[in-house]
Amino acid sequence: MEKPAVLRRNQSKSRTATRRIHTKNKSLPMFILSLVGFFIGRVALFQFMNPIALAYLTFFMGKTSKTLSIFVFTGIGIITRFEGLYTLKYMAILVVVYIIDVILKGLSIKLDRKFAAMITSTIALICGLIFAYFYQSTYFLFLAVLEGVLVFSLSFILKSGIETFEKFSFKDLSNETLISLSLVLGAIICGVADIYIGSISLKFLFSSIVILIVAYSGGAVYGATSGVLLGFILTLMGFSNYSLLGILSIAGLIGGVMKDTKKIGTMGGYLAGGLITSLYLDTGILNLGLLYSVLPALVIFFFIPEKYFPNITGTIKSAPKNSETYLEKIRELTTEKLDGFSSALKNLSLTFSDISEKKTMLMQKDVSKIIDDVLEKICDNCPNSKKCWQEDFYSSYQLSFALLEICEKKGYIKLSDLKEEHYNTCEYLETFADEINRTFEIYKNNLYWHNKIAESRELVSEQLLAVSSVIKNLSNEVDFSSSFNKSLEDRITSELKKDKIDFSAISVLETNENKYEVIINKNNCDDKITCTKDIVPVLNTILGRTMKKADAKCANQSVCRLKFKEDGKYRITTGVSMAAKEGYADSGDSYSIMNIQGDKSVLVLSDGMGSGEKAANESRAAIEILEEFIQTGFDKETAIKIINSVLVLKSARDSFATFDICSIDLYSGYAEFIKIGAVSSYILRDGEVLSIKSNSLPIGILSTVDTEITTKKLRDGDIIIMLTDGLTEIFGQINKEEWIIEALENLYLENPAEISDYLLNKAKEFSKGEIKDDMTVLVVKFTEKL
């Protein structure tokens, strides 16, 4: 039966409207992807190559959608960034990849991601090899191979990040997608790094927005990680120095710490962290241009609706209740991924290390090359060439070698260096010597830049290795063997019900250290003290441990979330005494006493280089950074390595400090001593003095730092004494510790504050009131709880 004309017209209008809406919905993502392609096209890795743009185009090979605009915009980005033959090289790759893309679409062939990546990387490798052949350079040959490998690898790494832009959905991101998206965003920021709108730098504008969003959504760890990643990428691309890495990471860290105070707190934390770190690392970065770039970023961040922020903290889905198999699988997969990233970065670091060999003297091939160049310019046109290099070859070669030896020793051949036997060998000796001077000068310049490039590669290698170490340590943190104890949950549930304590959920976690953590969700009550007082005795009885309330979140909510942890068996009391060097108002020594989640006490003593305000700032800044890293969850050794890298790269002037760290486990009673350039520490036990020594250098001197760790089981009543070298250097280098040991053996004091005062006054007495160096004594008394 034929449909009425009116109905047919309505259906036709409906289909037209649907097509219009569909076209409109597809045009925005296509425009965004094209714009992303333009920015990524402007990325220049090592100033010579752009594997990221090629990996980006690989994603669209064989797709059914029209991608001409993406290829065009990416090509425009490449043209605006590269020049000469570099542009020609990438235009050739882009055209070939697009032709293959058109052919695949015409034949309706959909490529597997592996084959698409293989095609693009092969094209990039071939064009790179042609480029290297044209320049006759082994360095460009290495870059061609490296670019081919990077294109293939990045095609997989960037895939999920590009898909996020394609769908324009940033909710419920997986960890893999989050890492991939971070790399895409980092590439975009590198693409706009040299673009300014008036006084506004898009590099700082975009970086600030990204770090603020990540820090606000994910907290301190994610904020610091995003800062490290963006700073590292910008530094690797040559748009900044290594100080930006520290500035952005600390700014993201502090911004993430302040996330609970809403957007204003995150903005304030980001500003404060960035400003303080800039003042310490690189004051040259502070200018009105930076202010004009960061302030708009803060305004944009403030007005972005929170519904568009990524759900970072929810990226790891919870396993079903009591499903230990699922939890173990999540741990294995996460650890495997992190280990893979760590291994890749480590291998890349080794690659840079292998090509970073410096040259300090003439090699045999260098001698031959210099002689050949001189022969070509002087001897080939000389009428005596045949006589010298055929009949008297040995004498001529010996003359050339002797002159080169003079060049290498003195840097230049003077007429006074030429001897009679030299004139007897060559008729045009002075001309010959002048040409050797010119050729050798060229060689020295080449050697200088060769070593400069080698140094840069060494720095990149060290930073890649440091990032690899951080990821590896994070992997070890994830790979723990905690488990939920269902039987204890049931027993506690039963007892709480008997006591008529109303609750909605309970979880008992047994950690790899055989400690219990209990989380209870219950209805809010007017008196939180009563709730805790009723629950703790039940937990103590069932678990057989002494529990305490570690956290309680109940304010303005209908449900309270109570967290209980084991109470430590031990406690510490401390005392500190300090004295500045004669003539200085500030002491170059600094100290810190930290309590880490109620489980551990960490005591740190640092001695900055020299005395006065400069040394005080040096040691105080080192301790503050260490505090931030330890409180955030980094292990002490990794934190020390990062601080060492910051001090080494900070400036050309000497910048170092000692670290004396004592970490005390309040559950087990074990103390861990880490000494970096620090003098001996002591444990006073029943009148006997135990010494803890180290021979390591302070941080900030060498690019690598050796950490010596000593572990001791403490006893009830033990007294730990930590001090700086101002006390040990009173009598010079001979028997410098004897007076301290003798004073401790004859000590009858028990209070830590009195002991620290006693040792400091004793040191002043021995030095006859003249304080020749900063003195600090930190005393800790370790006791068992009753």
PDB file of C-alpha atoms in Angstrom, residues 487-683:
ATOM      1  CA  SER A 487      36.847 -14.707  58.434  1.00  0.00           C
ATOM      2  CA  LEU A 488      37.940 -11.741  60.577  1.00  0.00           C
ATOM      3  CA  GLU A 489      35.363  -9.539  58.816  1.00  0.00           C
ATOM      4  CA  ASP A 490      32.627 -12.023  59.745  1.00  0.00           C
ATOM      5  CA  ARG A 491      33.742 -12.231  63.385  1.00  0.00           C
ATOM      6  CA  ILE A 492      33.923  -8.436  63.776  1.00  0.00           C
ATOM      7  CA  THR A 493      30.531  -8.093  62.064  1.00  0.00           C
ATOM      8  CA  SER A 494      28.997 -10.543  64.519  1.00  0.00           C
ATOM      9  CA  GLU A 495      30.437  -8.798  67.593  1.00  0.00           C
ATOM     10  CA  LEU A 496      29.448  -5.309  66.436  1.00  0.00           C
ATOM     11  CA  LYS A 497      25.900  -6.487  65.859  1.00  0.00           C
ATOM     12  CA  LYS A 498      25.821  -7.948  69.360  1.00  0.00           C
ATOM     13  CA  ASP A 499      26.873  -4.562  70.734  1.00  0.00           C
ATOM     14  CA  LYS A 500      24.143  -2.936  68.576  1.00  0.00           C
ATOM     15  CA  ILE A 501      26.644  -0.794  66.670  1.00  0.00           C
ATOM     16  CA  ASP A 502      25.006   0.161  63.393  1.00  0.00           C
ATOM     17  CA  PHE A 503      27.284  -0.111  60.319  1.00  0.00           C
ATOM     18  CA  SER A 504      26.879  -0.686  56.572  1.00  0.00           C
ATOM     19  CA  ALA A 505      30.211  -2.219  55.501  1.00  0.00           C
ATOM     20  CA  ILE A 506      33.456  -3.531  56.981  1.00  0.00           C
ATOM     21  CA  SER A 507      36.812  -4.498  55.440  1.00  0.00           C
ATOM     22  CA  VAL A 508      39.824  -6.081  57.138  1.00  0.00           C
ATOM     23  CA  LEU A 509      43.092  -5.754  55.207  1.00  0.00           C
ATOM     24  CA  GLU A 510      46.128  -7.815  56.170  1.00  0.00           C
ATOM     25  CA  THR A 511      49.297  -6.239  54.749  1.00  0.00           C
ATOM     26  CA  ASN A 512      52.483  -7.954  53.629  1.00  0.00           C
ATOM     27  CA  GLU A 513      54.025  -6.837  56.943  1.00  0.00           C
ATOM     28  CA  ASN A 514      51.406  -8.874  58.841  1.00  0.00           C
ATOM     29  CA  LYS A 515      49.598  -5.765  60.071  1.00  0.00           C
ATOM     30  CA  TYR A 516      45.867  -5.148  60.128  1.00  0.00           C
ATOM     31  CA  GLU A 517      43.896  -2.201  58.786  1.00  0.00           C
ATOM     32  CA  VAL A 518      40.139  -2.055  59.370  1.00  0.00           C
ATOM     33  CA  ILE A 519      37.718   0.247  57.508  1.00  0.00           C
ATOM     34  CA  ILE A 520      34.159   0.556  58.792  1.00  0.00           C
ATOM     35  CA  ASN A 521      31.320   2.522  57.188  1.00  0.00           C
ATOM     36  CA  LYS A 522      28.554   3.358  59.632  1.00  0.00           C
ATOM     37  CA  ASN A 523      25.719   5.797  60.094  1.00  0.00           C
ATOM     38  CA  ASN A 524      26.706   9.171  61.443  1.00  0.00           C
ATOM     39  CA  CYS A 525      26.257   9.757  65.141  1.00  0.00           C
ATOM     40  CA  ASP A 526      26.385  12.845  67.312  1.00  0.00           C
ATOM     41  CA  ASP A 527      29.305  11.663  69.405  1.00  0.00           C
ATOM     42  CA  LYS A 528      32.253  10.324  67.384  1.00  0.00           C
ATOM     43  CA  ILE A 529      34.205   9.582  70.552  1.00  0.00           C
ATOM     44  CA  THR A 530      31.555   7.100  71.687  1.00  0.00           C
ATOM     45  CA  CYS A 531      31.645   5.348  68.317  1.00  0.00           C
ATOM     46  CA  THR A 532      35.395   4.904  68.432  1.00  0.00           C
ATOM     47  CA  LYS A 533      35.383   3.955  72.130  1.00  0.00           C
ATOM     48  CA  ASP A 534      32.855   1.184  71.462  1.00  0.00           C
ATOM     49  CA  ILE A 535      34.524  -0.197  68.359  1.00  0.00           C
ATOM     50  CA  VAL A 536      38.208  -0.260  69.375  1.00  0.00           C
ATOM     51  CA  PRO A 537      37.789  -2.818  72.257  1.00  0.00           C
ATOM     52  CA  VAL A 538      35.999  -5.186  69.851  1.00  0.00           C
ATOM     53  CA  LEU A 539      38.824  -4.930  67.326  1.00  0.00           C
ATOM     54  CA  ASN A 540      41.490  -5.403  70.016  1.00  0.00           C
ATOM     55  CA  THR A 541      39.824  -8.592  71.266  1.00  0.00           C
ATOM     56  CA  ILE A 542      39.234 -10.234  67.870  1.00  0.00           C
ATOM     57  CA  LEU A 543      42.481  -9.224  66.159  1.00  0.00           C
ATOM     58  CA  GLY A 544      44.665  -9.715  69.232  1.00  0.00           C
ATOM     59  CA  ARG A 545      46.387  -6.430  68.497  1.00  0.00           C
ATOM     60  CA  THR A 546      46.244  -2.931  69.958  1.00  0.00           C
ATOM     61  CA  MET A 547      44.283  -0.845  67.454  1.00  0.00           C
ATOM     62  CA  LYS A 548      43.795   2.928  67.194  1.00  0.00           C
ATOM     63  CA  LYS A 549      41.672   5.261  65.105  1.00  0.00           C
ATOM     64  CA  ALA A 550      43.784   6.497  62.187  1.00  0.00           C
ATOM     65  CA  ASP A 551      41.164   8.493  60.290  1.00  0.00           C
ATOM     66  CA  ALA A 552      37.488   9.489  60.484  1.00  0.00           C
ATOM     67  CA  LYS A 553      35.454  11.303  57.825  1.00  0.00           C
ATOM     68  CA  CYS A 554      32.001  12.161  59.077  1.00  0.00           C
ATOM     69  CA  ALA A 555      31.510  15.913  58.681  1.00  0.00           C
ATOM     70  CA  ASN A 556      28.211  16.893  57.018  1.00  0.00           C
ATOM     71  CA  GLN A 557      27.643  13.355  55.776  1.00  0.00           C
ATOM     72  CA  SER A 558      25.114  10.711  56.670  1.00  0.00           C
ATOM     73  CA  VAL A 559      27.763   7.981  56.695  1.00  0.00           C
ATOM     74  CA  CYS A 560      31.047   7.935  58.634  1.00  0.00           C
ATOM     75  CA  ARG A 561      34.116   6.215  57.230  1.00  0.00           C
ATOM     76  CA  LEU A 562      36.311   5.077  60.112  1.00  0.00           C
ATOM     77  CA  LYS A 563      39.807   3.723  59.576  1.00  0.00           C
ATOM     78  CA  PHE A 564      41.652   1.792  62.299  1.00  0.00           C
ATOM     79  CA  LYS A 565      45.315   0.763  62.277  1.00  0.00           C
ATOM     80  CA  GLU A 566      47.594  -1.067  64.648  1.00  0.00           C
ATOM     81  CA  ASP A 567      49.081   1.122  67.323  1.00  0.00           C
ATOM     82  CA  GLY A 568      52.876   1.090  67.406  1.00  0.00           C
ATOM     83  CA  LYS A 569      54.635  -0.731  70.232  1.00  0.00           C
ATOM     84  CA  TYR A 570      57.239   1.988  70.604  1.00  0.00           C
ATOM     85  CA  ARG A 571      57.529   5.758  70.889  1.00  0.00           C
ATOM     86  CA  ILE A 572      60.343   8.275  70.542  1.00  0.00           C
ATOM     87  CA  THR A 573      61.219  11.556  72.256  1.00  0.00           C
ATOM     88  CA  THR A 574      63.670  13.992  70.712  1.00  0.00           C
ATOM     89  CA  GLY A 575      65.946  16.886  71.596  1.00  0.00           C
ATOM     90  CA  VAL A 576      67.862  19.248  69.294  1.00  0.00           C
ATOM     91  CA  SER A 577      70.614  21.787  70.013  1.00  0.00           C
ATOM     92  CA  MET A 578      72.219  24.057  67.393  1.00  0.00           C
ATOM     93  CA  ALA A 579      74.919  26.726  67.166  1.00  0.00           C
ATOM     94  CA  ALA A 580      75.924  28.810  64.146  1.00  0.00           C
ATOM     95  CA  LYS A 581      79.526  29.440  63.118  1.00  0.00           C
ATOM     96  CA  GLU A 582      81.209  32.447  64.719  1.00  0.00           C
ATOM     97  CA  GLY A 583      80.216  35.606  62.827  1.00  0.00           C
ATOM     98  CA  TYR A 584      77.111  34.137  61.163  1.00  0.00           C
ATOM     99  CA  ALA A 585      73.481  34.620  62.146  1.00  0.00           C
ATOM    100  CA  ASP A 586      72.224  31.494  60.351  1.00  0.00           C
ATOM    101  CA  SER A 587      73.374  27.920  60.752  1.00  0.00           C
ATOM    102  CA  GLY A 588      74.103  25.960  57.577  1.00  0.00           C
ATOM    103  CA  ASP A 589      72.670  22.853  59.256  1.00  0.00           C
ATOM    104  CA  SER A 590      68.986  21.861  58.988  1.00  0.00           C
ATOM    105  CA  TYR A 591      66.951  19.018  60.444  1.00  0.00           C
ATOM    106  CA  SER A 592      63.502  17.442  60.174  1.00  0.00           C
ATOM    107  CA  ILE A 593      61.467  15.022  62.290  1.00  0.00           C
ATOM    108  CA  MET A 594      58.681  13.342  60.294  1.00  0.00           C
ATOM    109  CA  ASN A 595      55.902  10.968  61.294  1.00  0.00           C
ATOM    110  CA  ILE A 596      54.873   8.825  58.309  1.00  0.00           C
ATOM    111  CA  GLN A 597      51.253   7.632  58.652  1.00  0.00           C
ATOM    112  CA  GLY A 598      51.848   6.817  62.300  1.00  0.00           C
ATOM    113  CA  ASP A 599      53.981   3.808  61.319  1.00  0.00           C
ATOM    114  CA  LYS A 600      57.449   5.302  61.125  1.00  0.00           C
ATOM    115  CA  SER A 601      59.449   8.217  62.400  1.00  0.00           C
ATOM    116  CA  VAL A 602      62.014   9.633  59.989  1.00  0.00           C
ATOM    117  CA  LEU A 603      64.737  11.940  61.312  1.00  0.00           C
ATOM    118  CA  VAL A 604      66.898  13.872  58.866  1.00  0.00           C
ATOM    119  CA  LEU A 605      69.974  16.009  59.502  1.00  0.00           C
ATOM    120  CA  SER A 606      71.581  17.943  56.629  1.00  0.00           C
ATOM    121  CA  ASP A 607      74.767  20.026  56.528  1.00  0.00           C
ATOM    122  CA  GLY A 608      74.958  22.512  53.628  1.00  0.00           C
ATOM    123  CA  MET A 609      78.217  23.550  51.980  1.00  0.00           C
ATOM    124  CA  GLY A 610      79.894  26.318  53.955  1.00  0.00           C
ATOM    125  CA  SER A 611      78.135  28.426  56.572  1.00  0.00           C
ATOM    126  CA  GLY A 612      75.629  31.233  56.810  1.00  0.00           C
ATOM    127  CA  GLU A 613      72.492  31.978  54.810  1.00  0.00           C
ATOM    128  CA  LYS A 614      73.638  30.300  51.573  1.00  0.00           C
ATOM    129  CA  ALA A 615      74.463  27.000  53.285  1.00  0.00           C
ATOM    130  CA  ALA A 616      71.265  27.222  55.348  1.00  0.00           C
ATOM    131  CA  ASN A 617      69.163  27.635  52.199  1.00  0.00           C
ATOM    132  CA  GLU A 618      71.011  24.727  50.568  1.00  0.00           C
ATOM    133  CA  SER A 619      70.422  22.259  53.391  1.00  0.00           C
ATOM    134  CA  ARG A 620      66.890  23.512  54.182  1.00  0.00           C
ATOM    135  CA  ALA A 621      65.776  23.205  50.549  1.00  0.00           C
ATOM    136  CA  ALA A 622      67.236  19.685  50.289  1.00  0.00           C
ATOM    137  CA  ILE A 623      65.356  18.605  53.434  1.00  0.00           C
ATOM    138  CA  GLU A 624      62.079  20.218  52.309  1.00  0.00           C
ATOM    139  CA  ILE A 625      62.195  18.409  48.970  1.00  0.00           C
ATOM    140  CA  LEU A 626      63.029  15.133  50.734  1.00  0.00           C
ATOM    141  CA  GLU A 627      60.066  15.670  53.096  1.00  0.00           C
ATOM    142  CA  GLU A 628      57.700  16.203  50.160  1.00  0.00           C
ATOM    143  CA  PHE A 629      58.862  13.049  48.380  1.00  0.00           C
ATOM    144  CA  ILE A 630      58.750  10.839  51.485  1.00  0.00           C
ATOM    145  CA  GLN A 631      55.319  12.141  52.574  1.00  0.00           C
ATOM    146  CA  THR A 632      54.030  11.538  49.024  1.00  0.00           C
ATOM    147  CA  GLY A 633      55.125   7.895  49.113  1.00  0.00           C
ATOM    148  CA  PHE A 634      58.501   7.817  47.331  1.00  0.00           C
ATOM    149  CA  ASP A 635      61.104   5.578  48.918  1.00  0.00           C
ATOM    150  CA  LYS A 636      64.051   7.392  50.483  1.00  0.00           C
ATOM    151  CA  GLU A 637      66.704   6.164  48.032  1.00  0.00           C
ATOM    152  CA  THR A 638      64.751   7.319  44.953  1.00  0.00           C
ATOM    153  CA  ALA A 639      64.048  10.695  46.567  1.00  0.00           C
ATOM    154  CA  ILE A 640      67.769  11.149  47.319  1.00  0.00           C
ATOM    155  CA  LYS A 641      68.715  10.326  43.715  1.00  0.00           C
ATOM    156  CA  ILE A 642      66.236  12.895  42.372  1.00  0.00           C
ATOM    157  CA  ILE A 643      67.497  15.581  44.774  1.00  0.00           C
ATOM    158  CA  ASN A 644      71.061  14.751  43.747  1.00  0.00           C
ATOM    159  CA  SER A 645      70.151  15.233  40.066  1.00  0.00           C
ATOM    160  CA  VAL A 646      68.544  18.599  40.876  1.00  0.00           C
ATOM    161  CA  LEU A 647      71.657  19.807  42.738  1.00  0.00           C
ATOM    162  CA  VAL A 648      74.033  18.549  40.021  1.00  0.00           C
ATOM    163  CA  LEU A 649      72.055  20.275  37.248  1.00  0.00           C
ATOM    164  CA  LYS A 650      71.139  23.367  39.277  1.00  0.00           C
ATOM    165  CA  SER A 651      74.102  25.510  38.325  1.00  0.00           C
ATOM    166  CA  ALA A 652      77.755  25.533  37.415  1.00  0.00           C
ATOM    167  CA  ARG A 653      78.803  26.491  40.940  1.00  0.00           C
ATOM    168  CA  ASP A 654      79.345  23.944  43.678  1.00  0.00           C
ATOM    169  CA  SER A 655      76.074  23.024  45.348  1.00  0.00           C
ATOM    170  CA  PHE A 656      75.986  20.072  47.715  1.00  0.00           C
ATOM    171  CA  ALA A 657      74.811  18.946  51.129  1.00  0.00           C
ATOM    172  CA  THR A 658      75.141  15.939  53.428  1.00  0.00           C
ATOM    173  CA  PHE A 659      72.234  13.736  54.452  1.00  0.00           C
ATOM    174  CA  ASP A 660      72.039  11.795  57.727  1.00  0.00           C
ATOM    175  CA  ILE A 661      68.754   9.852  57.840  1.00  0.00           C
ATOM    176  CA  CYS A 662      67.393   7.591  60.571  1.00  0.00           C
ATOM    177  CA  SER A 663      64.081   5.828  59.866  1.00  0.00           C
ATOM    178  CA  ILE A 664      62.546   4.058  62.880  1.00  0.00           C
ATOM    179  CA  ASP A 665      59.737   1.507  62.525  1.00  0.00           C
ATOM    180  CA  LEU A 666      57.518   2.034  65.576  1.00  0.00           C
ATOM    181  CA  TYR A 667      56.013  -1.451  65.180  1.00  0.00           C
ATOM    182  CA  SER A 668      59.080  -3.654  64.773  1.00  0.00           C
ATOM    183  CA  GLY A 669      61.680  -1.476  66.508  1.00  0.00           C
ATOM    184  CA  TYR A 670      64.120  -1.642  63.592  1.00  0.00           C
ATOM    185  CA  ALA A 671      66.089   1.496  62.715  1.00  0.00           C
ATOM    186  CA  GLU A 672      67.474   2.122  59.235  1.00  0.00           C
ATOM    187  CA  PHE A 673      70.425   4.516  58.913  1.00  0.00           C
ATOM    188  CA  ILE A 674      71.209   6.141  55.532  1.00  0.00           C
ATOM    189  CA  LYS A 675      74.334   8.311  55.486  1.00  0.00           C
ATOM    190  CA  ILE A 676      75.425  10.387  52.488  1.00  0.00           C
ATOM    191  CA  GLY A 677      78.583  12.329  53.270  1.00  0.00           C
ATOM    192  CA  ALA A 678      77.546  12.517  56.928  1.00  0.00           C
ATOM    193  CA  VAL A 679      79.750  11.873  59.977  1.00  0.00           C
ATOM    194  CA  SER A 680      79.202   8.926  62.306  1.00  0.00           C
ATOM    195  CA  SER A 681      76.039   8.491  64.345  1.00  0.00           C
ATOM    196  CA  TYR A 682      75.922   6.711  67.716  1.00  0.00           C
ATOM    197  CA  ILE A 683      73.621   4.445  69.681  1.00  0.00           C
TER     198      ILE A 683
END
